[in-house]
């Protein structure tokens, strides 16, 4: 499998277009069209919410009761949900506009909407948008990119993925785009996903592949705990790759499923990482559960836990919250036989005797402390609390796996001068890149840091030491105090903040 740069136009025979139809806002694109040059077999999965938006009901009819599809029309800004019969009529009128503009049957047009619930679509603008996009259809990379941007609502970045595989000596491509940021919760999320492929496959197997893959991808995402009315994932396959048609569950089918899983997994992670207000993406992997169903139950319980999310947001390895979430999940397991690990880009925690786990950075700092001879071991050993024993960490020096060893780099300490102090608005702008929200805190901190160092440099004649200058931040656990301070400290190489 080869990962490529692309989206809905990556597969042969697919084109895309976008336009600014002014559905709700002015000055931004808000409609996208995906079109196949030839008829496609279509598969889809939809929201489990009892309150289903009009586009969901329209697409379910097309996917389940018709043989083929040619186009997808999507608008952002207004969801066309809770709009009664009038909303469903607008789906039909949208399909009619596409039929007239593209010369295809109305029942081969799929529609999707995302945005505010309860408002009626301005159908005249929708129809005009369809007519404007039809002549602009292109199979270029740029056309696919712009379509991905047009379907965004509260998303902060476009979401695309594409891969190439080989089936029967032919190159098969699977590409896709999606949107999703708020109302994100298991059993899909407030998300729209559009996957295209030039694979030749039966409609039945296409639907089965998508339905199975959704369980381990989009259905495992959680941000805010709400399940939307508009959730839709559509998969179109036009057979233009020229591979031997997949009509049974053989090696070719498995290869296609792997490609589909990669695209869906990538898009699902982008949705989770771009959740409204999200500052971190965390994944939960359960190994050794009695069944996959129990593993799913346990992992979902953890990712949907508000306390766990708060701990991750605060970069606090509060493993008790994770074990707690597992405990109320409903899955049966022995708490005494659970090994729990945190792993980041820095690597996995190291196992120590006595079921103790420590990160590589902490391990290295422990070795440094021992080697520097700053610990009076006799006093430490003579004043241990009851039931606490010492572990000889020095004996573990050669037990750290090579990949987990932290190699310290010698860095020359740059002397900090008054010219290095950025203005408050620059400090604030840089904090905006790392921290979402907390506007007042960022402004106050930026001004405080600037004024503080100005005073320090003005008072250097009096022996003020920068390294011993402190800033006190007060706030509840998980509010981002350390993150705010470290963002400034690391970005500008200024003194460390003691919190």
Short mmCIF file of C-alpha atoms in Angstrom, two decimals, residues 227-432:
data_model
loop_
_atom_site.label_atom_id
_atom_site.label_comp_id
_atom_site.label_asym_id
_atom_site.label_seq_id
_atom_site.Cartn_x
_atom_site.Cartn_y
_atom_site.Cartn_z
CA UNK A 227 -24.35 12.11 18.40
CA UNK A 228 -25.46 14.20 15.42
CA UNK A 229 -28.58 14.09 13.26
CA UNK A 230 -26.60 14.27 10.01
CA UNK A 231 -23.84 11.67 10.28
CA UNK A 232 -23.16 10.18 6.86
CA UNK A 233 -20.32 8.26 5.23
CA UNK A 234 -20.69 7.56 1.52
CA UNK A 235 -18.44 5.26 -0.51
CA UNK A 236 -18.53 5.33 -4.31
CA UNK A 237 -16.67 2.87 -6.57
CA UNK A 238 -16.70 3.32 -10.36
CA UNK A 239 -14.56 0.36 -11.52
CA UNK A 240 -12.24 2.50 -13.65
CA UNK A 241 -9.08 0.83 -12.30
CA UNK A 242 -9.80 -2.15 -14.55
CA UNK A 243 -9.06 -4.79 -11.92
CA UNK A 244 -10.82 -8.17 -12.02
CA UNK A 245 -14.19 -7.47 -10.39
CA UNK A 246 -14.29 -8.41 -6.71
CA UNK A 247 -17.36 -10.58 -6.18
CA UNK A 248 -16.17 -12.79 -3.33
CA UNK A 249 -14.19 -12.46 -0.12
CA UNK A 250 -10.79 -13.35 -1.48
CA UNK A 251 -7.27 -11.85 -1.21
CA UNK A 252 -8.27 -8.92 -3.47
CA UNK A 253 -11.18 -8.10 -1.17
CA UNK A 254 -8.90 -8.14 1.88
CA UNK A 255 -6.42 -5.86 0.13
CA UNK A 256 -9.18 -3.37 -0.67
CA UNK A 257 -10.38 -3.50 2.94
CA UNK A 258 -6.89 -2.61 4.18
CA UNK A 259 -6.80 0.44 1.92
CA UNK A 260 -10.28 1.49 3.00
CA UNK A 261 -9.34 1.05 6.65
CA UNK A 262 -6.27 3.24 6.27
CA UNK A 263 -8.26 6.06 4.70
CA UNK A 264 -11.06 5.84 7.27
CA UNK A 265 -8.67 5.56 10.21
CA UNK A 266 -6.68 8.56 9.03
CA UNK A 267 -9.80 10.66 8.58
CA UNK A 268 -11.23 9.55 11.94
CA UNK A 269 -8.03 10.59 13.73
CA UNK A 270 -8.10 13.96 12.00
CA UNK A 271 -11.66 14.46 13.23
CA UNK A 272 -10.69 13.61 16.80
CA UNK A 273 -7.58 15.79 16.67
CA UNK A 274 -9.58 18.74 15.35
CA UNK A 275 -12.40 18.48 17.89
CA UNK A 276 -13.80 21.80 19.07
CA UNK A 277 -11.40 23.09 21.73
CA UNK A 278 -9.16 20.02 21.49
CA UNK A 279 -5.46 20.46 22.28
CA UNK A 280 -4.43 16.80 22.22
CA UNK A 281 -5.30 13.56 20.47
CA UNK A 282 -5.19 10.38 22.51
CA UNK A 283 -5.82 6.80 21.46
CA UNK A 284 -6.76 3.86 23.66
CA UNK A 285 -5.63 0.34 22.80
CA UNK A 286 -6.91 -2.64 24.79
CA UNK A 287 -4.86 -5.84 24.54
CA UNK A 288 -5.74 -9.19 26.05
CA UNK A 289 -9.48 -8.72 26.54
CA UNK A 290 -11.64 -11.86 26.49
CA UNK A 291 -13.33 -10.77 23.25
CA UNK A 292 -13.08 -7.93 20.75
CA UNK A 293 -16.51 -6.76 21.90
CA UNK A 294 -15.19 -6.32 25.44
CA UNK A 295 -12.09 -4.55 24.13
CA UNK A 296 -14.34 -2.12 22.26
CA UNK A 297 -16.49 -1.56 25.36
CA UNK A 298 -13.45 -0.87 27.54
CA UNK A 299 -11.74 1.47 25.09
CA UNK A 300 -14.95 3.41 24.37
CA UNK A 301 -15.53 3.90 28.07
CA UNK A 302 -12.08 5.44 28.43
CA UNK A 303 -12.22 7.74 25.39
CA UNK A 304 -15.67 9.03 26.35
CA UNK A 305 -14.71 9.71 29.98
CA UNK A 306 -14.77 13.45 30.72
CA UNK A 307 -12.31 13.04 33.57
CA UNK A 308 -9.88 11.17 31.34
CA UNK A 309 -10.15 13.90 28.73
CA UNK A 310 -9.47 16.52 31.40
CA UNK A 311 -6.36 14.63 32.49
CA UNK A 312 -5.07 14.40 28.92
CA UNK A 313 -5.80 18.10 28.38
CA UNK A 314 -3.79 18.94 31.50
CA UNK A 315 -0.99 16.54 30.46
CA UNK A 316 -1.52 14.76 33.76
CA UNK A 317 -0.79 11.01 33.75
CA UNK A 318 -3.70 10.35 36.10
CA UNK A 319 -4.05 6.65 35.38
CA UNK A 320 -6.64 6.19 38.12
CA UNK A 321 -9.26 7.91 35.96
CA UNK A 322 -8.62 5.41 33.17
CA UNK A 323 -8.97 2.42 35.49
CA UNK A 324 -12.13 3.98 36.89
CA UNK A 325 -13.63 4.35 33.40
CA UNK A 326 -12.80 0.73 32.66
CA UNK A 327 -14.51 -0.30 35.88
CA UNK A 328 -17.90 1.20 35.02
CA UNK A 329 -17.79 0.15 31.35
CA UNK A 330 -19.81 -3.01 31.96
CA UNK A 331 -17.02 -5.30 30.70
CA UNK A 332 -15.82 -7.99 33.09
CA UNK A 333 -12.10 -8.06 33.96
CA UNK A 334 -9.79 -8.57 36.92
CA UNK A 335 -8.45 -5.15 38.10
CA UNK A 336 -5.51 -6.93 39.77
CA UNK A 337 -4.32 -8.19 36.39
CA UNK A 338 -4.33 -4.90 34.49
CA UNK A 339 -1.14 -3.36 33.13
CA UNK A 340 -1.70 0.25 32.13
CA UNK A 341 0.77 2.29 30.10
CA UNK A 342 0.98 5.83 28.80
CA UNK A 343 2.90 6.24 25.57
CA UNK A 344 3.69 9.43 23.67
CA UNK A 345 6.01 10.48 20.87
CA UNK A 346 8.83 10.12 23.40
CA UNK A 347 8.12 6.41 23.67
CA UNK A 348 6.61 3.88 26.05
CA UNK A 349 7.13 3.88 29.81
CA UNK A 350 9.74 1.47 31.17
CA UNK A 351 8.73 -1.40 33.48
CA UNK A 352 10.40 -1.44 36.89
CA UNK A 353 10.16 -4.08 39.64
CA UNK A 354 7.06 -3.88 41.79
CA UNK A 355 4.70 -2.98 38.91
CA UNK A 356 6.20 0.51 38.66
CA UNK A 357 6.29 2.27 35.30
CA UNK A 358 8.40 5.31 34.52
CA UNK A 359 8.98 7.33 31.36
CA UNK A 360 12.39 7.38 29.68
CA UNK A 361 12.90 11.06 30.44
CA UNK A 362 12.25 10.51 34.16
CA UNK A 363 14.56 7.48 34.10
CA UNK A 364 17.36 9.55 32.58
CA UNK A 365 16.85 12.31 35.14
CA UNK A 366 17.05 9.71 37.91
CA UNK A 367 20.39 8.44 36.58
CA UNK A 368 21.70 12.01 36.27
CA UNK A 369 20.71 12.78 39.86
CA UNK A 370 22.46 9.66 41.17
CA UNK A 371 25.58 10.30 39.11
CA UNK A 372 25.82 13.89 40.33
CA UNK A 373 26.00 12.65 43.91
CA UNK A 374 23.43 15.10 45.26
CA UNK A 375 21.50 12.51 47.29
CA UNK A 376 22.41 11.45 50.83
CA UNK A 377 21.38 7.81 50.54
CA UNK A 378 21.98 7.07 54.22
CA UNK A 379 19.48 9.72 55.32
CA UNK A 380 17.02 8.58 52.66
CA UNK A 381 17.19 4.93 53.67
CA UNK A 382 16.89 5.72 57.37
CA UNK A 383 13.76 7.82 56.92
CA UNK A 384 11.65 5.72 54.59
CA UNK A 385 7.89 5.67 55.21
CA UNK A 386 6.38 2.33 56.37
CA UNK A 387 6.06 -0.39 53.71
CA UNK A 388 8.32 1.53 51.27
CA UNK A 389 11.51 0.00 49.96
CA UNK A 390 14.24 1.31 47.67
CA UNK A 391 14.93 0.05 44.15
CA UNK A 392 18.52 0.18 42.94
CA UNK A 393 17.92 2.13 39.72
CA UNK A 394 21.60 2.02 38.83
CA UNK A 395 21.28 -1.71 38.24
CA UNK A 396 18.75 -1.00 35.52
CA UNK A 397 21.10 1.19 33.47
CA UNK A 398 21.78 -1.58 30.96
CA UNK A 399 18.23 -2.90 30.93
CA UNK A 400 16.70 0.02 29.08
CA UNK A 401 15.91 -1.04 25.50
CA UNK A 402 18.11 0.89 23.04
CA UNK A 403 15.08 2.58 21.46
CA UNK A 404 14.02 3.92 24.86
CA UNK A 405 17.36 5.33 25.96
CA UNK A 406 17.42 9.08 26.10
CA UNK A 407 20.56 10.52 24.62
CA UNK A 408 21.24 13.89 26.13
CA UNK A 409 22.54 16.51 23.78
CA UNK A 410 24.90 19.16 24.97
CA UNK A 411 23.43 22.51 24.16
CA UNK A 412 25.18 25.80 24.49
CA UNK A 413 23.18 28.10 26.69
CA UNK A 414 22.32 31.24 24.79
CA UNK A 415 22.64 34.40 26.82
CA UNK A 416 19.31 36.12 27.09
CA UNK A 417 19.23 39.86 26.38
CA UNK A 418 16.65 42.62 26.43
CA UNK A 419 16.53 42.53 22.64
CA UNK A 420 15.24 38.96 22.81
CA UNK A 421 12.02 39.93 24.59
CA UNK A 422 9.11 39.85 22.10
CA UNK A 423 6.39 42.47 22.37
CA UNK A 424 3.19 41.37 24.19
CA UNK A 425 1.17 41.06 20.99
CA UNK A 426 3.81 38.73 19.52
CA UNK A 427 3.79 36.61 22.67
CA UNK A 428 -0.01 36.46 22.51
CA UNK A 429 0.04 35.46 18.84
CA UNK A 430 2.44 32.62 19.51
CA UNK A 431 0.35 31.39 22.43
CA UNK A 432 -2.65 31.32 20.09
#
